[in-house]
Amino acid sequence: MSNTTPLVFIDGDQGTTGLQIHERLQGRTDLLLLTLPEQDRKDPARRAQAINACDIAVLCLPDGPAREAAASVTNPAVRVIDASSAHRTDAGWVYGFPEMDAGQAERIASATRVTNPGCYPTGAIALLRPLVQAGLVPADHPLSIHAVSGYSGGGRARVQEHEAPGAQAPAFQVYGLRLAHKHTPEIERYAGLSARPFFLPAYGAFRQGIVLTIPLHLRSLPAGTTAEKIHHALAQHYAGQRHVEVTGLAEAESTEHLDPEALNGSNQLRLSMFANPQHGQVLLAAVFDNLGKGASGAAVQNLDLMLERMAQG
């Protein structure tokens, strides 16, 4: 373990998320990066040695290997950020969404095990949790969540399907038709829901970015719930947050389109509320980069919280 500059091990730096984390950390002088050469990446002994020699390990692996990597940690001083979905509903891991609640950033900063949120859940939880906590959306409300992501959300295989020479991938694909997407339990848990939401994702023919929407009928919400109260709850919850912005009512009213690529390359999450007063309908929307706030950007944000705590001693 480094006594001065923290050593950060990226396990799985050749995947989409791992590559972007590596790129985001390049040139930083407040940490040392450790990655394994190609011939050692699948050597369990070499990987275990690396993970137990670092200060913070960032796991950018499929779920199974991520569980194995986490289980291989024997050094109690090693801290882990898991970018897979292996531990997202595990009570022993801190959920890595700093803006989720007051105090969540502090919990991440001091945790030894942090599970990075999924891309779709980041948007859904950000929109729903403040409204559930404010009593504007009942925990058992029948919710429908629809999202369109860039094809990079499907990992290397989906990227190849779109970018390989001669690729002829569809322009738009709806999937998760068995209504059993692995992100649904994560959304239910951290949005504070007591009933499983309906979640339907899709891929578009663009590399990265997400638009996620949730429709609401005011007549089916608690008496007195208005679009203005919904917007106020969101704006109040995220006031002062650097990486989450809530679109103002006037700006939302003049918005005609939502561009899923609008925040690509950033770690920003933009939340909006659109309303039709005549029909009592509200649309919640989140726009962000599935590889930014939805993956690598979030991992680096969590890493920075840990590093700041380490620097404080």
PDB file of C-alpha atoms in Angstrom:
ATOM      1  CA  MET A   1       0.000   0.000   0.000  1.00  0.00           C
ATOM      2  CA  SER A   2       1.229   3.481  -0.829  1.00  0.00           C
ATOM      3  CA  ASN A   3       2.010   5.692   2.150  1.00  0.00           C
ATOM      4  CA  THR A   4       1.749   8.864   0.093  1.00  0.00           C
ATOM      5  CA  THR A   5       0.047   8.717  -3.291  1.00  0.00           C
ATOM      6  CA  PRO A   6      -2.963   6.336  -3.326  1.00  0.00           C
ATOM      7  CA  LEU A   7      -2.687   3.343  -5.645  1.00  0.00           C
ATOM      8  CA  VAL A   8      -5.835   2.720  -7.699  1.00  0.00           C
ATOM      9  CA  PHE A   9      -6.226  -0.633  -9.451  1.00  0.00           C
ATOM     10  CA  ILE A  10      -8.640  -0.800 -12.393  1.00  0.00           C
ATOM     11  CA  ASP A  11      -9.616  -4.425 -12.884  1.00  0.00           C
ATOM     12  CA  GLY A  12     -11.070  -4.792 -16.355  1.00  0.00           C
ATOM     13  CA  ASP A  13      -9.759  -1.645 -18.002  1.00  0.00           C
ATOM     14  CA  GLN A  14     -10.345  -2.971 -21.533  1.00  0.00           C
ATOM     15  CA  GLY A  15     -14.153  -2.830 -21.388  1.00  0.00           C
ATOM     16  CA  THR A  16     -16.228   0.226 -22.251  1.00  0.00           C
ATOM     17  CA  THR A  17     -16.535   1.512 -18.678  1.00  0.00           C
ATOM     18  CA  GLY A  18     -12.988   0.605 -17.689  1.00  0.00           C
ATOM     19  CA  LEU A  19     -11.500   2.371 -20.694  1.00  0.00           C
ATOM     20  CA  GLN A  20     -13.406   5.555 -19.935  1.00  0.00           C
ATOM     21  CA  ILE A  21     -12.442   5.486 -16.257  1.00  0.00           C
ATOM     22  CA  HIS A  22      -8.819   5.055 -17.306  1.00  0.00           C
ATOM     23  CA  GLU A  23      -9.125   7.991 -19.720  1.00  0.00           C
ATOM     24  CA  ARG A  24     -10.733  10.208 -17.068  1.00  0.00           C
ATOM     25  CA  LEU A  25      -7.902   9.493 -14.630  1.00  0.00           C
ATOM     26  CA  GLN A  26      -5.055   9.993 -17.093  1.00  0.00           C
ATOM     27  CA  GLY A  27      -2.706  12.809 -16.177  1.00  0.00           C
ATOM     28  CA  ARG A  28      -3.837  13.046 -12.556  1.00  0.00           C
ATOM     29  CA  THR A  29      -1.045  13.487 -10.051  1.00  0.00           C
ATOM     30  CA  ASP A  30      -3.036  12.700  -6.900  1.00  0.00           C
ATOM     31  CA  LEU A  31      -3.115   8.966  -7.583  1.00  0.00           C
ATOM     32  CA  LEU A  32      -1.158   6.141  -9.185  1.00  0.00           C
ATOM     33  CA  LEU A  33      -2.926   3.879 -11.669  1.00  0.00           C
ATOM     34  CA  LEU A  34      -2.364   0.131 -11.708  1.00  0.00           C
ATOM     35  CA  THR A  35      -3.615  -2.100 -14.502  1.00  0.00           C
ATOM     36  CA  LEU A  36      -2.575  -5.606 -15.460  1.00  0.00           C
ATOM     37  CA  PRO A  37      -0.777  -6.491 -18.702  1.00  0.00           C
ATOM     38  CA  GLU A  38      -2.876  -8.503 -21.147  1.00  0.00           C
ATOM     39  CA  GLN A  39      -1.239 -11.826 -20.294  1.00  0.00           C
ATOM     40  CA  ASP A  40      -2.131 -11.453 -16.595  1.00  0.00           C
ATOM     41  CA  ARG A  41      -5.734 -10.272 -16.863  1.00  0.00           C
ATOM     42  CA  LYS A  42      -7.247 -13.737 -16.505  1.00  0.00           C
ATOM     43  CA  ASP A  43      -4.705 -15.026 -13.983  1.00  0.00           C
ATOM     44  CA  PRO A  44      -6.595 -15.273 -10.645  1.00  0.00           C
ATOM     45  CA  ALA A  45      -3.391 -15.254  -8.590  1.00  0.00           C
ATOM     46  CA  ARG A  46      -2.003 -12.180 -10.335  1.00  0.00           C
ATOM     47  CA  ARG A  47      -5.300 -10.341 -10.062  1.00  0.00           C
ATOM     48  CA  ALA A  48      -5.649 -11.207  -6.376  1.00  0.00           C
ATOM     49  CA  GLN A  49      -2.120  -9.964  -5.777  1.00  0.00           C
ATOM     50  CA  ALA A  50      -2.881  -6.654  -7.511  1.00  0.00           C
ATOM     51  CA  ILE A  51      -6.194  -6.094  -5.768  1.00  0.00           C
ATOM     52  CA  ASN A  52      -4.674  -6.732  -2.335  1.00  0.00           C
ATOM     53  CA  ALA A  53      -1.760  -4.396  -3.024  1.00  0.00           C
ATOM     54  CA  CYS A  54      -3.825  -1.321  -3.896  1.00  0.00           C
ATOM     55  CA  ASP A  55      -5.610   1.319  -1.856  1.00  0.00           C
ATOM     56  CA  ILE A  56      -8.769   1.380  -3.970  1.00  0.00           C
ATOM     57  CA  ALA A  57      -9.841  -1.210  -6.542  1.00  0.00           C
ATOM     58  CA  VAL A  58     -12.330  -0.316  -9.280  1.00  0.00           C
ATOM     59  CA  LEU A  59     -13.991  -3.427 -10.699  1.00  0.00           C
ATOM     60  CA  CYS A  60     -15.076  -3.059 -14.335  1.00  0.00           C
ATOM     61  CA  LEU A  61     -16.018  -6.673 -14.850  1.00  0.00           C
ATOM     62  CA  PRO A  62     -19.053  -8.844 -15.630  1.00  0.00           C
ATOM     63  CA  ASP A  63     -21.073  -9.780 -12.555  1.00  0.00           C
ATOM     64  CA  GLY A  64     -19.530 -13.217 -11.949  1.00  0.00           C
ATOM     65  CA  PRO A  65     -15.879 -12.118 -12.155  1.00  0.00           C
ATOM     66  CA  ALA A  66     -16.740  -9.027 -10.070  1.00  0.00           C
ATOM     67  CA  ARG A  67     -18.025 -11.254  -7.271  1.00  0.00           C
ATOM     68  CA  GLU A  68     -14.867 -13.359  -7.506  1.00  0.00           C
ATOM     69  CA  ALA A  69     -12.646 -10.284  -7.446  1.00  0.00           C
ATOM     70  CA  ALA A  70     -14.432  -8.835  -4.418  1.00  0.00           C
ATOM     71  CA  ALA A  71     -14.177 -12.183  -2.631  1.00  0.00           C
ATOM     72  CA  SER A  72     -10.433 -12.293  -3.305  1.00  0.00           C
ATOM     73  CA  VAL A  73      -9.804  -9.221  -1.129  1.00  0.00           C
ATOM     74  CA  THR A  74      -8.035 -10.344   2.035  1.00  0.00           C
ATOM     75  CA  ASN A  75      -6.365  -7.045   2.895  1.00  0.00           C
ATOM     76  CA  PRO A  76      -8.804  -5.188   5.206  1.00  0.00           C
ATOM     77  CA  ALA A  77      -7.399  -1.811   4.127  1.00  0.00           C
ATOM     78  CA  VAL A  78      -8.429  -2.274   0.482  1.00  0.00           C
ATOM     79  CA  ARG A  79     -11.512  -0.354  -0.589  1.00  0.00           C
ATOM     80  CA  VAL A  80     -13.599  -1.451  -3.580  1.00  0.00           C
ATOM     81  CA  ILE A  81     -15.839   0.302  -6.100  1.00  0.00           C
ATOM     82  CA  ASP A  82     -17.777  -2.223  -8.170  1.00  0.00           C
ATOM     83  CA  ALA A  83     -19.073  -0.923 -11.508  1.00  0.00           C
ATOM     84  CA  SER A  84     -20.955  -4.153 -12.257  1.00  0.00           C
ATOM     85  CA  SER A  85     -24.468  -4.999 -11.089  1.00  0.00           C
ATOM     86  CA  ALA A  86     -23.225  -7.832  -8.851  1.00  0.00           C
ATOM     87  CA  HIS A  87     -23.661  -6.004  -5.529  1.00  0.00           C
ATOM     88  CA  ARG A  88     -26.207  -3.264  -6.236  1.00  0.00           C
ATOM     89  CA  THR A  89     -28.895  -4.616  -3.937  1.00  0.00           C
ATOM     90  CA  ASP A  90     -26.460  -6.108  -1.405  1.00  0.00           C
ATOM     91  CA  ALA A  91     -27.028  -4.569   2.033  1.00  0.00           C
ATOM     92  CA  GLY A  92     -23.317  -4.886   2.782  1.00  0.00           C
ATOM     93  CA  TRP A  93     -22.410  -2.425   0.026  1.00  0.00           C
ATOM     94  CA  VAL A  94     -22.992   1.340   0.013  1.00  0.00           C
ATOM     95  CA  TYR A  95     -24.947   2.557  -3.002  1.00  0.00           C
ATOM     96  CA  GLY A  96     -22.761   4.905  -5.017  1.00  0.00           C
ATOM     97  CA  PHE A  97     -25.226   7.672  -5.857  1.00  0.00           C
ATOM     98  CA  PRO A  98     -23.899  10.627  -3.824  1.00  0.00           C
ATOM     99  CA  GLU A  99     -26.889  12.892  -4.513  1.00  0.00           C
ATOM    100  CA  MET A 100     -29.480  10.283  -3.508  1.00  0.00           C
ATOM    101  CA  ASP A 101     -29.827  11.592   0.044  1.00  0.00           C
ATOM    102  CA  ALA A 102     -28.222  14.029   2.412  1.00  0.00           C
ATOM    103  CA  GLY A 103     -25.334  12.125   3.913  1.00  0.00           C
ATOM    104  CA  GLN A 104     -24.941   9.642   1.043  1.00  0.00           C
ATOM    105  CA  ALA A 105     -21.726  11.274  -0.181  1.00  0.00           C
ATOM    106  CA  GLU A 106     -20.324  10.945   3.345  1.00  0.00           C
ATOM    107  CA  ARG A 107     -21.311   7.275   3.489  1.00  0.00           C
ATOM    108  CA  ILE A 108     -19.520   6.678   0.179  1.00  0.00           C
ATOM    109  CA  ALA A 109     -16.432   8.579   1.325  1.00  0.00           C
ATOM    110  CA  SER A 110     -15.999   6.370   4.371  1.00  0.00           C
ATOM    111  CA  ALA A 111     -17.151   3.045   2.905  1.00  0.00           C
ATOM    112  CA  THR A 112     -14.940   0.076   2.149  1.00  0.00           C
ATOM    113  CA  ARG A 113     -17.408  -1.364  -0.401  1.00  0.00           C
ATOM    114  CA  VAL A 114     -19.284   0.844  -2.864  1.00  0.00           C
ATOM    115  CA  THR A 115     -21.514  -0.406  -5.657  1.00  0.00           C
ATOM    116  CA  ASN A 116     -21.802   1.935  -8.626  1.00  0.00           C
ATOM    117  CA  PRO A 117     -25.407   2.550  -9.753  1.00  0.00           C
ATOM    118  CA  GLY A 118     -26.704   1.202 -13.050  1.00  0.00           C
ATOM    119  CA  CYS A 119     -27.191   3.718 -15.842  1.00  0.00           C
ATOM    120  CA  TYR A 120     -30.983   3.483 -16.116  1.00  0.00           C
ATOM    121  CA  PRO A 121     -31.504   3.345 -12.325  1.00  0.00           C
ATOM    122  CA  THR A 122     -29.507   6.563 -11.937  1.00  0.00           C
ATOM    123  CA  GLY A 123     -32.143   8.497 -13.866  1.00  0.00           C
ATOM    124  CA  ALA A 124     -35.163   6.674 -12.456  1.00  0.00           C
ATOM    125  CA  ILE A 125     -34.062   6.905  -8.820  1.00  0.00           C
ATOM    126  CA  ALA A 126     -33.046  10.544  -9.194  1.00  0.00           C
ATOM    127  CA  LEU A 127     -36.553  11.407 -10.402  1.00  0.00           C
ATOM    128  CA  LEU A 128     -38.629   9.198  -8.132  1.00  0.00           C
ATOM    129  CA  ARG A 129     -36.948   9.072  -4.731  1.00  0.00           C
ATOM    130  CA  PRO A 130     -37.477  12.765  -3.835  1.00  0.00           C
ATOM    131  CA  LEU A 131     -41.147  12.514  -4.852  1.00  0.00           C
ATOM    132  CA  VAL A 132     -41.738   9.339  -2.853  1.00  0.00           C
ATOM    133  CA  GLN A 133     -40.033  10.886   0.172  1.00  0.00           C
ATOM    134  CA  ALA A 134     -42.156  14.031  -0.186  1.00  0.00           C
ATOM    135  CA  GLY A 135     -45.355  11.967  -0.293  1.00  0.00           C
ATOM    136  CA  LEU A 136     -46.210  13.147  -3.807  1.00  0.00           C
ATOM    137  CA  VAL A 137     -45.861   9.674  -5.354  1.00  0.00           C
ATOM    138  CA  PRO A 138     -47.046   6.732  -3.221  1.00  0.00           C
ATOM    139  CA  ALA A 139     -44.481   3.964  -2.732  1.00  0.00           C
ATOM    140  CA  ASP A 140     -46.915   1.451  -4.238  1.00  0.00           C
ATOM    141  CA  HIS A 141     -47.916   3.652  -7.200  1.00  0.00           C
ATOM    142  CA  PRO A 142     -48.071   1.773 -10.549  1.00  0.00           C
ATOM    143  CA  LEU A 143     -45.159   3.379 -12.367  1.00  0.00           C
ATOM    144  CA  SER A 144     -43.994   3.022 -15.974  1.00  0.00           C
ATOM    145  CA  ILE A 145     -40.403   3.860 -16.817  1.00  0.00           C
ATOM    146  CA  HIS A 146     -39.249   4.081 -20.418  1.00  0.00           C
ATOM    147  CA  ALA A 147     -35.675   4.762 -21.494  1.00  0.00           C
ATOM    148  CA  VAL A 148     -33.598   4.932 -24.655  1.00  0.00           C
ATOM    149  CA  SER A 149     -29.833   4.513 -24.366  1.00  0.00           C
ATOM    150  CA  GLY A 150     -26.938   4.665 -26.774  1.00  0.00           C
ATOM    151  CA  TYR A 151     -25.823   1.224 -27.900  1.00  0.00           C
ATOM    152  CA  SER A 152     -22.675   1.364 -25.758  1.00  0.00           C
ATOM    153  CA  GLY A 153     -24.976   0.513 -22.855  1.00  0.00           C
ATOM    154  CA  GLY A 154     -24.953  -3.044 -24.186  1.00  0.00           C
ATOM    155  CA  GLY A 155     -21.187  -3.375 -23.762  1.00  0.00           C
ATOM    156  CA  ARG A 156     -18.553  -4.430 -26.251  1.00  0.00           C
ATOM    157  CA  ALA A 157     -20.798  -6.856 -28.145  1.00  0.00           C
ATOM    158  CA  ARG A 158     -23.407  -4.196 -28.866  1.00  0.00           C
ATOM    159  CA  VAL A 159     -20.713  -1.693 -29.864  1.00  0.00           C
ATOM    160  CA  GLN A 160     -19.318  -4.204 -32.349  1.00  0.00           C
ATOM    161  CA  GLU A 161     -22.791  -4.839 -33.698  1.00  0.00           C
ATOM    162  CA  HIS A 162     -23.022  -1.152 -34.613  1.00  0.00           C
ATOM    163  CA  GLU A 163     -19.419  -0.189 -35.371  1.00  0.00           C
ATOM    164  CA  ALA A 164     -17.779  -3.244 -36.950  1.00  0.00           C
ATOM    165  CA  PRO A 165     -17.020  -2.973 -40.695  1.00  0.00           C
ATOM    166  CA  GLY A 166     -20.188  -3.686 -42.642  1.00  0.00           C
ATOM    167  CA  ALA A 167     -22.385  -3.451 -39.523  1.00  0.00           C
ATOM    168  CA  GLN A 168     -26.105  -3.160 -40.241  1.00  0.00           C
ATOM    169  CA  ALA A 169     -27.644  -2.927 -36.786  1.00  0.00           C
ATOM    170  CA  PRO A 170     -31.251  -1.708 -36.424  1.00  0.00           C
ATOM    171  CA  ALA A 171     -31.743   2.013 -35.853  1.00  0.00           C
ATOM    172  CA  PHE A 172     -33.901   1.338 -32.796  1.00  0.00           C
ATOM    173  CA  GLN A 173     -34.416  -1.726 -30.622  1.00  0.00           C
ATOM    174  CA  VAL A 174     -36.773  -2.197 -27.694  1.00  0.00           C
ATOM    175  CA  TYR A 175     -35.643  -5.003 -25.398  1.00  0.00           C
ATOM    176  CA  GLY A 176     -36.360  -6.412 -21.952  1.00  0.00           C
ATOM    177  CA  LEU A 177     -39.677  -7.690 -23.277  1.00  0.00           C
ATOM    178  CA  ARG A 178     -39.947 -10.354 -20.569  1.00  0.00           C
ATOM    179  CA  LEU A 179     -40.219  -7.418 -18.135  1.00  0.00           C
ATOM    180  CA  ALA A 180     -37.459  -8.892 -15.994  1.00  0.00           C
ATOM    181  CA  HIS A 181     -34.591  -6.454 -16.590  1.00  0.00           C
ATOM    182  CA  LYS A 182     -31.927  -6.777 -13.910  1.00  0.00           C
ATOM    183  CA  HIS A 183     -32.097  -3.047 -13.141  1.00  0.00           C
ATOM    184  CA  THR A 184     -35.721  -3.188 -11.973  1.00  0.00           C
ATOM    185  CA  PRO A 185     -35.048  -4.433  -8.393  1.00  0.00           C
ATOM    186  CA  GLU A 186     -32.368  -1.759  -8.039  1.00  0.00           C
ATOM    187  CA  ILE A 187     -34.828   0.957  -9.080  1.00  0.00           C
ATOM    188  CA  GLU A 188     -37.504  -0.382  -6.743  1.00  0.00           C
ATOM    189  CA  ARG A 189     -35.174  -0.517  -3.762  1.00  0.00           C
ATOM    190  CA  TYR A 190     -33.443   2.836  -4.005  1.00  0.00           C
ATOM    191  CA  ALA A 191     -36.409   4.838  -5.284  1.00  0.00           C
ATOM    192  CA  GLY A 192     -38.150   3.771  -2.073  1.00  0.00           C
ATOM    193  CA  LEU A 193     -40.906   1.844  -3.855  1.00  0.00           C
ATOM    194  CA  SER A 194     -42.934  -0.972  -2.354  1.00  0.00           C
ATOM    195  CA  ALA A 195     -44.271  -2.186  -5.712  1.00  0.00           C
ATOM    196  CA  ARG A 196     -42.268  -3.264  -8.732  1.00  0.00           C
ATOM    197  CA  PRO A 197     -42.251  -0.585 -11.454  1.00  0.00           C
ATOM    198  CA  PHE A 198     -42.822  -1.349 -15.124  1.00  0.00           C
ATOM    199  CA  PHE A 199     -39.474  -0.779 -16.856  1.00  0.00           C
ATOM    200  CA  LEU A 200     -38.925  -0.949 -20.612  1.00  0.00           C
ATOM    201  CA  PRO A 201     -35.516  -0.027 -22.087  1.00  0.00           C
ATOM    202  CA  ALA A 202     -34.393   0.500 -25.680  1.00  0.00           C
ATOM    203  CA  TYR A 203     -31.237   1.121 -27.697  1.00  0.00           C
ATOM    204  CA  GLY A 204     -30.901   3.782 -30.386  1.00  0.00           C
ATOM    205  CA  ALA A 205     -28.368   3.998 -33.211  1.00  0.00           C
ATOM    206  CA  PHE A 206     -26.134   6.444 -31.335  1.00  0.00           C
ATOM    207  CA  ARG A 207     -23.119   5.523 -29.239  1.00  0.00           C
ATOM    208  CA  GLN A 208     -23.939   7.020 -25.854  1.00  0.00           C
ATOM    209  CA  GLY A 209     -26.454   9.086 -23.961  1.00  0.00           C
ATOM    210  CA  ILE A 210     -29.824   8.406 -22.330  1.00  0.00           C
ATOM    211  CA  VAL A 211     -33.303   9.890 -22.240  1.00  0.00           C
ATOM    212  CA  LEU A 212     -35.440   8.291 -19.513  1.00  0.00           C
ATOM    213  CA  THR A 213     -39.072   9.284 -18.998  1.00  0.00           C
ATOM    214  CA  ILE A 214     -41.784   8.534 -16.410  1.00  0.00           C
ATOM    215  CA  PRO A 215     -45.407   9.603 -17.083  1.00  0.00           C
ATOM    216  CA  LEU A 216     -47.703  10.584 -14.225  1.00  0.00           C
ATOM    217  CA  HIS A 217     -51.435  11.360 -14.033  1.00  0.00           C
ATOM    218  CA  LEU A 218     -52.091  13.922 -11.312  1.00  0.00           C
ATOM    219  CA  ARG A 219     -55.594  12.507 -10.690  1.00  0.00           C
ATOM    220  CA  SER A 220     -54.034   9.209  -9.544  1.00  0.00           C
ATOM    221  CA  LEU A 221     -51.636  10.882  -7.103  1.00  0.00           C
ATOM    222  CA  PRO A 222     -52.436  12.049  -3.547  1.00  0.00           C
ATOM    223  CA  ALA A 223     -54.970  14.886  -3.321  1.00  0.00           C
ATOM    224  CA  GLY A 224     -53.363  18.285  -3.701  1.00  0.00           C
ATOM    225  CA  THR A 225     -50.409  17.073  -5.775  1.00  0.00           C
ATOM    226  CA  THR A 226     -49.599  19.582  -8.509  1.00  0.00           C
ATOM    227  CA  ALA A 227     -46.956  19.889 -11.181  1.00  0.00           C
ATOM    228  CA  GLU A 228     -45.499  22.834  -9.287  1.00  0.00           C
ATOM    229  CA  LYS A 229     -45.148  20.770  -6.096  1.00  0.00           C
ATOM    230  CA  ILE A 230     -43.455  17.986  -8.032  1.00  0.00           C
ATOM    231  CA  HIS A 231     -40.969  20.420  -9.559  1.00  0.00           C
ATOM    232  CA  HIS A 232     -40.337  22.095  -6.203  1.00  0.00           C
ATOM    233  CA  ALA A 233     -39.562  18.735  -4.557  1.00  0.00           C
ATOM    234  CA  LEU A 234     -36.984  17.931  -7.236  1.00  0.00           C
ATOM    235  CA  ALA A 235     -35.418  21.397  -7.204  1.00  0.00           C
ATOM    236  CA  GLN A 236     -35.221  21.426  -3.402  1.00  0.00           C
ATOM    237  CA  HIS A 237     -33.702  17.943  -3.193  1.00  0.00           C
ATOM    238  CA  TYR A 238     -30.877  18.761  -5.623  1.00  0.00           C
ATOM    239  CA  ALA A 239     -30.258  22.390  -4.688  1.00  0.00           C
ATOM    240  CA  GLY A 240     -26.528  23.048  -4.584  1.00  0.00           C
ATOM    241  CA  GLN A 241     -25.565  19.736  -6.191  1.00  0.00           C
ATOM    242  CA  ARG A 242     -22.727  20.088  -8.665  1.00  0.00           C
ATOM    243  CA  HIS A 243     -23.588  17.157 -10.916  1.00  0.00           C
ATOM    244  CA  VAL A 244     -27.405  17.177 -10.876  1.00  0.00           C
ATOM    245  CA  GLU A 245     -29.372  20.043 -12.395  1.00  0.00           C
ATOM    246  CA  VAL A 246     -33.142  20.560 -12.437  1.00  0.00           C
ATOM    247  CA  THR A 247     -34.518  22.420 -15.444  1.00  0.00           C
ATOM    248  CA  GLY A 248     -36.537  25.516 -14.526  1.00  0.00           C
ATOM    249  CA  LEU A 249     -40.271  25.559 -15.242  1.00  0.00           C
ATOM    250  CA  ALA A 250     -40.013  28.310 -17.863  1.00  0.00           C
ATOM    251  CA  GLU A 251     -37.188  26.524 -19.683  1.00  0.00           C
ATOM    252  CA  ALA A 252     -39.086  23.239 -19.619  1.00  0.00           C
ATOM    253  CA  GLU A 253     -42.179  24.935 -21.032  1.00  0.00           C
ATOM    254  CA  SER A 254     -40.201  26.157 -24.033  1.00  0.00           C
ATOM    255  CA  THR A 255     -38.422  22.821 -24.623  1.00  0.00           C
ATOM    256  CA  GLU A 256     -39.544  20.961 -27.742  1.00  0.00           C
ATOM    257  CA  HIS A 257     -37.081  18.051 -27.835  1.00  0.00           C
ATOM    258  CA  LEU A 258     -34.854  16.029 -25.515  1.00  0.00           C
ATOM    259  CA  ASP A 259     -31.477  15.090 -26.951  1.00  0.00           C
ATOM    260  CA  PRO A 260     -30.025  11.925 -25.366  1.00  0.00           C
ATOM    261  CA  GLU A 261     -26.526  13.024 -26.410  1.00  0.00           C
ATOM    262  CA  ALA A 262     -26.777  16.517 -24.896  1.00  0.00           C
ATOM    263  CA  LEU A 263     -24.584  15.734 -21.865  1.00  0.00           C
ATOM    264  CA  ASN A 264     -22.198  13.237 -23.423  1.00  0.00           C
ATOM    265  CA  GLY A 265     -18.660  13.384 -22.114  1.00  0.00           C
ATOM    266  CA  SER A 266     -19.783  14.921 -18.827  1.00  0.00           C
ATOM    267  CA  ASN A 267     -20.787  13.656 -15.403  1.00  0.00           C
ATOM    268  CA  GLN A 268     -23.978  15.732 -15.422  1.00  0.00           C
ATOM    269  CA  LEU A 269     -27.547  14.563 -14.871  1.00  0.00           C
ATOM    270  CA  ARG A 270     -30.331  16.871 -16.057  1.00  0.00           C
ATOM    271  CA  LEU A 271     -33.814  16.371 -14.627  1.00  0.00           C
ATOM    272  CA  SER A 272     -36.893  17.994 -16.121  1.00  0.00           C
ATOM    273  CA  MET A 273     -40.629  18.057 -15.569  1.00  0.00           C
ATOM    274  CA  PHE A 274     -43.084  18.735 -18.377  1.00  0.00           C
ATOM    275  CA  ALA A 275     -46.764  19.351 -17.661  1.00  0.00           C
ATOM    276  CA  ASN A 276     -50.093  19.635 -19.451  1.00  0.00           C
ATOM    277  CA  PRO A 277     -52.387  21.409 -16.953  1.00  0.00           C
ATOM    278  CA  GLN A 278     -55.469  20.933 -19.132  1.00  0.00           C
ATOM    279  CA  HIS A 279     -55.218  17.150 -18.974  1.00  0.00           C
ATOM    280  CA  GLY A 280     -53.532  16.831 -15.590  1.00  0.00           C
ATOM    281  CA  GLN A 281     -50.525  15.015 -17.014  1.00  0.00           C
ATOM    282  CA  VAL A 282     -46.879  15.276 -16.002  1.00  0.00           C
ATOM    283  CA  LEU A 283     -43.787  13.814 -17.643  1.00  0.00           C
ATOM    284  CA  LEU A 284     -40.604  13.349 -15.620  1.00  0.00           C
ATOM    285  CA  ALA A 285     -37.433  13.147 -17.692  1.00  0.00           C
ATOM    286  CA  ALA A 286     -33.737  12.533 -17.140  1.00  0.00           C
ATOM    287  CA  VAL A 287     -30.946  13.138 -19.661  1.00  0.00           C
ATOM    288  CA  PHE A 288     -27.375  12.013 -19.049  1.00  0.00           C
ATOM    289  CA  ASP A 289     -24.450  10.102 -20.509  1.00  0.00           C
ATOM    290  CA  ASN A 290     -24.786   6.374 -19.871  1.00  0.00           C
ATOM    291  CA  LEU A 291     -20.981   6.208 -19.851  1.00  0.00           C
ATOM    292  CA  GLY A 292     -20.695   9.358 -17.718  1.00  0.00           C
ATOM    293  CA  LYS A 293     -23.053   9.816 -14.769  1.00  0.00           C
ATOM    294  CA  GLY A 294     -24.397   6.396 -15.703  1.00  0.00           C
ATOM    295  CA  ALA A 295     -21.058   4.556 -15.375  1.00  0.00           C
ATOM    296  CA  SER A 296     -17.467   5.820 -15.530  1.00  0.00           C
ATOM    297  CA  GLY A 297     -18.195   9.388 -14.457  1.00  0.00           C
ATOM    298  CA  ALA A 298     -20.073   8.136 -11.416  1.00  0.00           C
ATOM    299  CA  ALA A 299     -17.234   5.747 -10.552  1.00  0.00           C
ATOM    300  CA  VAL A 300     -14.692   8.563 -10.687  1.00  0.00           C
ATOM    301  CA  GLN A 301     -16.982  10.776  -8.608  1.00  0.00           C
ATOM    302  CA  ASN A 302     -17.160   8.044  -5.953  1.00  0.00           C
ATOM    303  CA  LEU A 303     -13.415   7.482  -6.196  1.00  0.00           C
ATOM    304  CA  ASP A 304     -12.814  11.188  -5.615  1.00  0.00           C
ATOM    305  CA  LEU A 305     -14.983  11.113  -2.490  1.00  0.00           C
ATOM    306  CA  MET A 306     -12.849   8.270  -1.134  1.00  0.00           C
ATOM    307  CA  LEU A 307      -9.592   9.989  -2.090  1.00  0.00           C
ATOM    308  CA  GLU A 308     -10.652  13.216  -0.390  1.00  0.00           C
ATOM    309  CA  ARG A 309     -11.380  11.291   2.794  1.00  0.00           C
ATOM    310  CA  MET A 310      -7.993   9.544   2.590  1.00  0.00           C
ATOM    311  CA  ALA A 311      -6.242  12.893   2.133  1.00  0.00           C
ATOM    312  CA  GLN A 312      -7.921  14.169   5.279  1.00  0.00           C
ATOM    313  CA  GLY A 313      -6.432  11.237   7.183  1.00  0.00           C
TER     314      GLY A 313
END
